[in-house]
Short mmCIF file of C-alpha atoms in Angstrom, two decimals:
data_model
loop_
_atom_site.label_atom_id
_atom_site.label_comp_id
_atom_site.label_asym_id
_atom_site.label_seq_id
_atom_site.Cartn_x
_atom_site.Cartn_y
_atom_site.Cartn_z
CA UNK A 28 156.42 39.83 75.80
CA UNK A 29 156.19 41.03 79.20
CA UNK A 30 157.89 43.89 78.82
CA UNK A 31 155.35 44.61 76.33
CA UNK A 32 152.58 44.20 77.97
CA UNK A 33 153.69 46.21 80.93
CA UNK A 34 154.57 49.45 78.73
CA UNK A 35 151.24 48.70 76.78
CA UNK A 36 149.16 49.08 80.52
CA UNK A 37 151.00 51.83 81.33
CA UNK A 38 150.37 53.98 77.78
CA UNK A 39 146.32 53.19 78.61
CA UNK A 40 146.08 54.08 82.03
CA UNK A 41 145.13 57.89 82.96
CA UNK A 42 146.63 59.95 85.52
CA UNK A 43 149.91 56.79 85.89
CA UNK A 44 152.18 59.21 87.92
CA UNK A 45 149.79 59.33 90.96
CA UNK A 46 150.70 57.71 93.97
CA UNK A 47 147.82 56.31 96.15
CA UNK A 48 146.20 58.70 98.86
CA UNK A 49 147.56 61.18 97.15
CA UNK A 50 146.41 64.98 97.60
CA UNK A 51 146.48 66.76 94.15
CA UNK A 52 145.63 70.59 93.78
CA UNK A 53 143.10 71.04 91.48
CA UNK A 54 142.21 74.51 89.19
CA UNK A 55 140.44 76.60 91.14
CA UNK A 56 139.66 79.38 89.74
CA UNK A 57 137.64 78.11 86.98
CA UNK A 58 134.63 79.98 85.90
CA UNK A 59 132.14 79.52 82.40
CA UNK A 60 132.74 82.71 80.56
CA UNK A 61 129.76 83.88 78.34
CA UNK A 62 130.40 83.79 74.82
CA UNK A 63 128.14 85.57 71.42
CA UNK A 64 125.76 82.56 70.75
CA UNK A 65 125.63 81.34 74.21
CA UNK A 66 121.59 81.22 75.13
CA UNK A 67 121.81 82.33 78.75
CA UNK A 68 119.12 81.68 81.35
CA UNK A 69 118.54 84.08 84.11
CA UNK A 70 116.79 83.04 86.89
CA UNK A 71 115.32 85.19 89.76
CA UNK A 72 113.73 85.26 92.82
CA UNK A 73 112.28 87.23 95.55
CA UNK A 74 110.43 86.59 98.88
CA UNK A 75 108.28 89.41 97.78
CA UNK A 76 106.04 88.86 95.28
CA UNK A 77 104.62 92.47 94.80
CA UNK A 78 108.06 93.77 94.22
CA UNK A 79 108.81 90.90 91.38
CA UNK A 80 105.08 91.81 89.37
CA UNK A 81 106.44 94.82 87.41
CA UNK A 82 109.39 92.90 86.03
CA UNK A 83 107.70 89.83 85.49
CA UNK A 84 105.11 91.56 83.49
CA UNK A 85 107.02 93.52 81.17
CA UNK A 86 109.06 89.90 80.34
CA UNK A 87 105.79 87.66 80.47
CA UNK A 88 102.71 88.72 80.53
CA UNK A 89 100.17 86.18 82.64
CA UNK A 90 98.22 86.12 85.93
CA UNK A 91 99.82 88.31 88.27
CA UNK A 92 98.68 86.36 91.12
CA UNK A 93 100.60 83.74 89.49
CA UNK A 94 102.76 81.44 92.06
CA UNK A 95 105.63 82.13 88.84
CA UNK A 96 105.75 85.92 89.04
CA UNK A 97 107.78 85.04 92.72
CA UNK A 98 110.42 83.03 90.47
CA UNK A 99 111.34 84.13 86.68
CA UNK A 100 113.31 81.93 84.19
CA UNK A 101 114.11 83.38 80.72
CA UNK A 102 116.55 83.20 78.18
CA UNK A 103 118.57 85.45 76.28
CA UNK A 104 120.94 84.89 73.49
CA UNK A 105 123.95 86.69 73.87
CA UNK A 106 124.89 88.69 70.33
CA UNK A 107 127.71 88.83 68.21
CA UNK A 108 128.39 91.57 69.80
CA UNK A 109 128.28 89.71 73.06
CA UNK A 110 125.65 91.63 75.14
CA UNK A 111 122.27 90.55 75.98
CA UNK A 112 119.09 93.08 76.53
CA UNK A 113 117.52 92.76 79.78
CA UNK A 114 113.75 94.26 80.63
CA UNK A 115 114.39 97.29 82.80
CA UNK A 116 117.87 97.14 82.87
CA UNK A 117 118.37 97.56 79.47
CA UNK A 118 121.76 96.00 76.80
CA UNK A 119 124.75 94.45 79.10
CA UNK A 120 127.58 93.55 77.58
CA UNK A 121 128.48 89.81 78.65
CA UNK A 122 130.78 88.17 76.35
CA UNK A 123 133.75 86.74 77.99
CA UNK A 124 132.93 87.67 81.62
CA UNK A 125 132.09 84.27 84.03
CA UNK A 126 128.75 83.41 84.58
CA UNK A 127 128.54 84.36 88.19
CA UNK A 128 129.65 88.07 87.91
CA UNK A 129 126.81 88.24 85.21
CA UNK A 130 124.79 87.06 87.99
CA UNK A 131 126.05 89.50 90.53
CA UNK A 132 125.30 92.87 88.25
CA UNK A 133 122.23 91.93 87.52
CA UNK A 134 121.61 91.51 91.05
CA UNK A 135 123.14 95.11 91.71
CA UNK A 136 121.15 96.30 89.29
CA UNK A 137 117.71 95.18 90.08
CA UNK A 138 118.19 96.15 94.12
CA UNK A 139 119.71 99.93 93.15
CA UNK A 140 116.72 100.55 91.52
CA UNK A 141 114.57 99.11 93.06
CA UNK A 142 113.13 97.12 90.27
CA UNK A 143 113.03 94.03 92.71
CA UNK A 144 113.03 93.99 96.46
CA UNK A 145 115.81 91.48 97.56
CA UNK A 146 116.38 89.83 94.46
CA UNK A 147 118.27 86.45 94.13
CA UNK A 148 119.75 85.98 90.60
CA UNK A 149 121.79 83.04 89.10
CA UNK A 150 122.73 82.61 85.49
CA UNK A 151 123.12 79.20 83.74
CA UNK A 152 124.27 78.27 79.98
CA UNK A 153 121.11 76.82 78.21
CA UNK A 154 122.71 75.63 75.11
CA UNK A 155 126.31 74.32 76.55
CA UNK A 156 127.73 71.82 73.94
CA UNK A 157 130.94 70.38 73.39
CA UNK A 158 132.09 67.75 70.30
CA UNK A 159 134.36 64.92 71.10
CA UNK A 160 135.82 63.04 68.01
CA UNK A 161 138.77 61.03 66.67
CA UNK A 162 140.12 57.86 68.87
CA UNK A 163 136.89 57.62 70.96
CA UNK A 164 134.19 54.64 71.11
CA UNK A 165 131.52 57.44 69.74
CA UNK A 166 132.47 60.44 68.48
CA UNK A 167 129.68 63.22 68.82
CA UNK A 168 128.33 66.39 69.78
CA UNK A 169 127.19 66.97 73.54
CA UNK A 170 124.70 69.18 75.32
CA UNK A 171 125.10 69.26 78.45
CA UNK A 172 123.21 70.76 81.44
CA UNK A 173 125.40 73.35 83.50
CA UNK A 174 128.05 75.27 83.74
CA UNK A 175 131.28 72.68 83.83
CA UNK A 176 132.02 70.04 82.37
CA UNK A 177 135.52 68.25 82.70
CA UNK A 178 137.58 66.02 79.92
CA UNK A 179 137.34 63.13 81.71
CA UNK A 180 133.28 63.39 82.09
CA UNK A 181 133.37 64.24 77.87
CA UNK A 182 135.16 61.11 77.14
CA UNK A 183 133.28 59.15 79.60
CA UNK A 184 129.98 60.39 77.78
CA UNK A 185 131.39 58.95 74.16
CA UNK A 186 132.77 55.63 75.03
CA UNK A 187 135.99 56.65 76.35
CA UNK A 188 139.01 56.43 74.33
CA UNK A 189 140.46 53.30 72.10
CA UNK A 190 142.93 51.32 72.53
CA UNK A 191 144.10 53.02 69.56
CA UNK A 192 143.80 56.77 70.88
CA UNK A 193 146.82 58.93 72.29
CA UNK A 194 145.99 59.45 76.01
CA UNK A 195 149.33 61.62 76.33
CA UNK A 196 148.87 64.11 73.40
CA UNK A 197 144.50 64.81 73.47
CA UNK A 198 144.36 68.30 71.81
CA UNK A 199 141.29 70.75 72.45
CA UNK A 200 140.24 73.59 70.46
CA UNK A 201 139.21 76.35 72.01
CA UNK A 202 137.88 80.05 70.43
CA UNK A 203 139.59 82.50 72.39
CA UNK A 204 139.60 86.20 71.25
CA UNK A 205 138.16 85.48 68.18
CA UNK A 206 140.92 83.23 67.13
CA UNK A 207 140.93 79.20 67.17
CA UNK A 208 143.49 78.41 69.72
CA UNK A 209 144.51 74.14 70.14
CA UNK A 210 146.14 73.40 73.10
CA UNK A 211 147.51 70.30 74.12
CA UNK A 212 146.37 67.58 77.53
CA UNK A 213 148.15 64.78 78.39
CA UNK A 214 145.78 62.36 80.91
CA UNK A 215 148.00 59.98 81.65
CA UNK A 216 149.66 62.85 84.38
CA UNK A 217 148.35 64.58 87.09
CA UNK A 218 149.24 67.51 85.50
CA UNK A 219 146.15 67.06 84.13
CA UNK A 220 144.27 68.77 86.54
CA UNK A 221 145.80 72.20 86.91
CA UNK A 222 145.38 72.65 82.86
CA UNK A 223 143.31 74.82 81.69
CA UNK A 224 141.75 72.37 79.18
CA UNK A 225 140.82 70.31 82.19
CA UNK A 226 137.19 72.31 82.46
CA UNK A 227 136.08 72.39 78.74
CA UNK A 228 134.21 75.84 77.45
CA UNK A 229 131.64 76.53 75.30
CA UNK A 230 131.75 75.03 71.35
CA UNK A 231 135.30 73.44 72.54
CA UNK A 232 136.71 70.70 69.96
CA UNK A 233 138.02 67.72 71.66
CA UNK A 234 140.50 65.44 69.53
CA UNK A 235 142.28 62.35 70.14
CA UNK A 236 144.60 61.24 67.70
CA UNK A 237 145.34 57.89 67.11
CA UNK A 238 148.59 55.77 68.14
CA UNK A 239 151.13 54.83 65.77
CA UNK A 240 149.71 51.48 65.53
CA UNK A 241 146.48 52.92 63.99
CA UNK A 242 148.36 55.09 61.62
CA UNK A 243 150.34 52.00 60.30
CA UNK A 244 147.14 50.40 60.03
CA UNK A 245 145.29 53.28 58.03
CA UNK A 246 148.74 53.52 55.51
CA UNK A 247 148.28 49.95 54.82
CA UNK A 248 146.78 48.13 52.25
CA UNK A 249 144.41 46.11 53.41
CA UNK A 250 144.38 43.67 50.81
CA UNK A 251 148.39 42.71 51.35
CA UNK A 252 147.32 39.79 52.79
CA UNK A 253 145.70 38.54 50.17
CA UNK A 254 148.82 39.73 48.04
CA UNK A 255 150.71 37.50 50.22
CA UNK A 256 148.83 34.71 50.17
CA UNK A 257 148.65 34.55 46.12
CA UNK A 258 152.33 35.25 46.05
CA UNK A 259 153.13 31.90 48.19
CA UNK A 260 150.67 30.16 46.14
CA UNK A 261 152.55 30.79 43.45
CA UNK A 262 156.14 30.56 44.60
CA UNK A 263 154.60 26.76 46.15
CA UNK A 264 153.66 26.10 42.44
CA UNK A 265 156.91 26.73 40.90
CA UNK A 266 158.74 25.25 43.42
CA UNK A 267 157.05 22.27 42.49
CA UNK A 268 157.25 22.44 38.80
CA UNK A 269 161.16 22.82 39.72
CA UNK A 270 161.44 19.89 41.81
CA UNK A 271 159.60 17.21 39.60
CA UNK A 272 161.25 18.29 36.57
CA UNK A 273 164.84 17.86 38.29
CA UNK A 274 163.59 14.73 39.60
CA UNK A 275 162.60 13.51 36.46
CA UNK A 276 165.61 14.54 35.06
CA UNK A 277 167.67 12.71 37.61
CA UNK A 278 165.82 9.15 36.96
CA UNK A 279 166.86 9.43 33.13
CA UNK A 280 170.36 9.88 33.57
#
């Protein structure tokens, strides 16, 4: 029993190879990539005003003298041909480049021409979701506000996962290239932080499977119990019928 119970703490517990005050590298080089669908919103501002007020009417039209014109905030949907179509600038293709370069063009774009005078542009992901299901307390969709979002804060946000969910063997799918790719994570390493399924994208799928324990319970009828039960009834009611008549048969002799 105890030797149970230590291999059952160990299969639950995440990240069970790290020591204590240990220094892990971590990805670094992660980055939200744009993707057709994605509702992007691009955010900029200037110290000067003036230079912001032709932009900011061709995109909204309002009170110039407007404490907004110094700070826009629209959205774009990105196409299924990935690009996005910008006042001024014109169609950018965005699809599968990070967030942050998108940023930085625009930037470029607006000082070379001079559409706005020192321009300061950042680019979030309006409509970031990703669906958690199988093994998990509650399976369901998530939005979620900004740019990264890791595994462990997805799981945390649907119950975490069961006592009955594979913490070694967690598979994510993932569109990459126009294909569906599924790629396996195993949290109970530290491994866990240099995959690349670590930071979860846009529309990812994450599923945990269940344990062997829950599969033997899903294949199983759950009315053998009762099977049981009836069958010793009836096995205790024969034997019984056996036994009096050979004891009754043994007081007539």
């Amino acid at each position: 029993m105890l030797l149970c119970s230590c291999r059952s703490t160990e299969n639950y517990a995440y990240i069970s190879d790290a020591q204590r005050d240990e220094a892990t590298d971590i990805l670094t080089n992660y980055s939200a990539l744009a993707m057709p669908g994605d509702e992007l919103e691009i955010n900029i501002v200037s110290l000067s005003p003036e230079s912001l007020y032709q932009f900011y009417e061709r995109i909204n039209a309002g009170n110039p003298n407007d404490h907004e014109a110094v700070k826009l905030r629209q959205s774009y949907l990105v196409s299924p041909k990935g690009e996005i179509e910008l006042p001024l600038i014109g169609k950018m293709v965005v699809a599968g480049r990070p967030l942050d370069t998108i940023a930085t063009d625009i930037t470029t774009l607006l000082r070379t021409n001079n559409y706005v005078k020192d321009p300061v542009v950042s680019v979030t992901r309006a409509n970031f979701r990703v669906t958690v299901t199988g093994e998990v307390a509650n399976p369901s969709m998530l939005h979620i506000e900004g740019n990264r979002l890791t595994i462990f804060e997805a799981l945390a946000q649907t119950g975490d996962i069961t006592i009955y969910g594979q913490r070694n063997n967690v598979k994510v799918m993932r569109e990459e290239n126009g294909e569906q790719v599924i790629g396996e994570i195993d949290l109970t390493t530290k491994e866990v932080l240099n995959s690349p399924y670590y930071y979860l994208q846009q529309n990812d799928i994450v599923y945990v499977e269940p344990n062997g324990q829950k599969k033997r319970t899903a294949t199983t009828d759950p009315n053998i119990s009762s099977y049981i039960s009836m069958g010793l009834s009836v096995i205790r009611m024969i034997s019984t019928v056996f036994i009096n008549d050979a004891y009754i048969k043994y007081y007539q002799k």
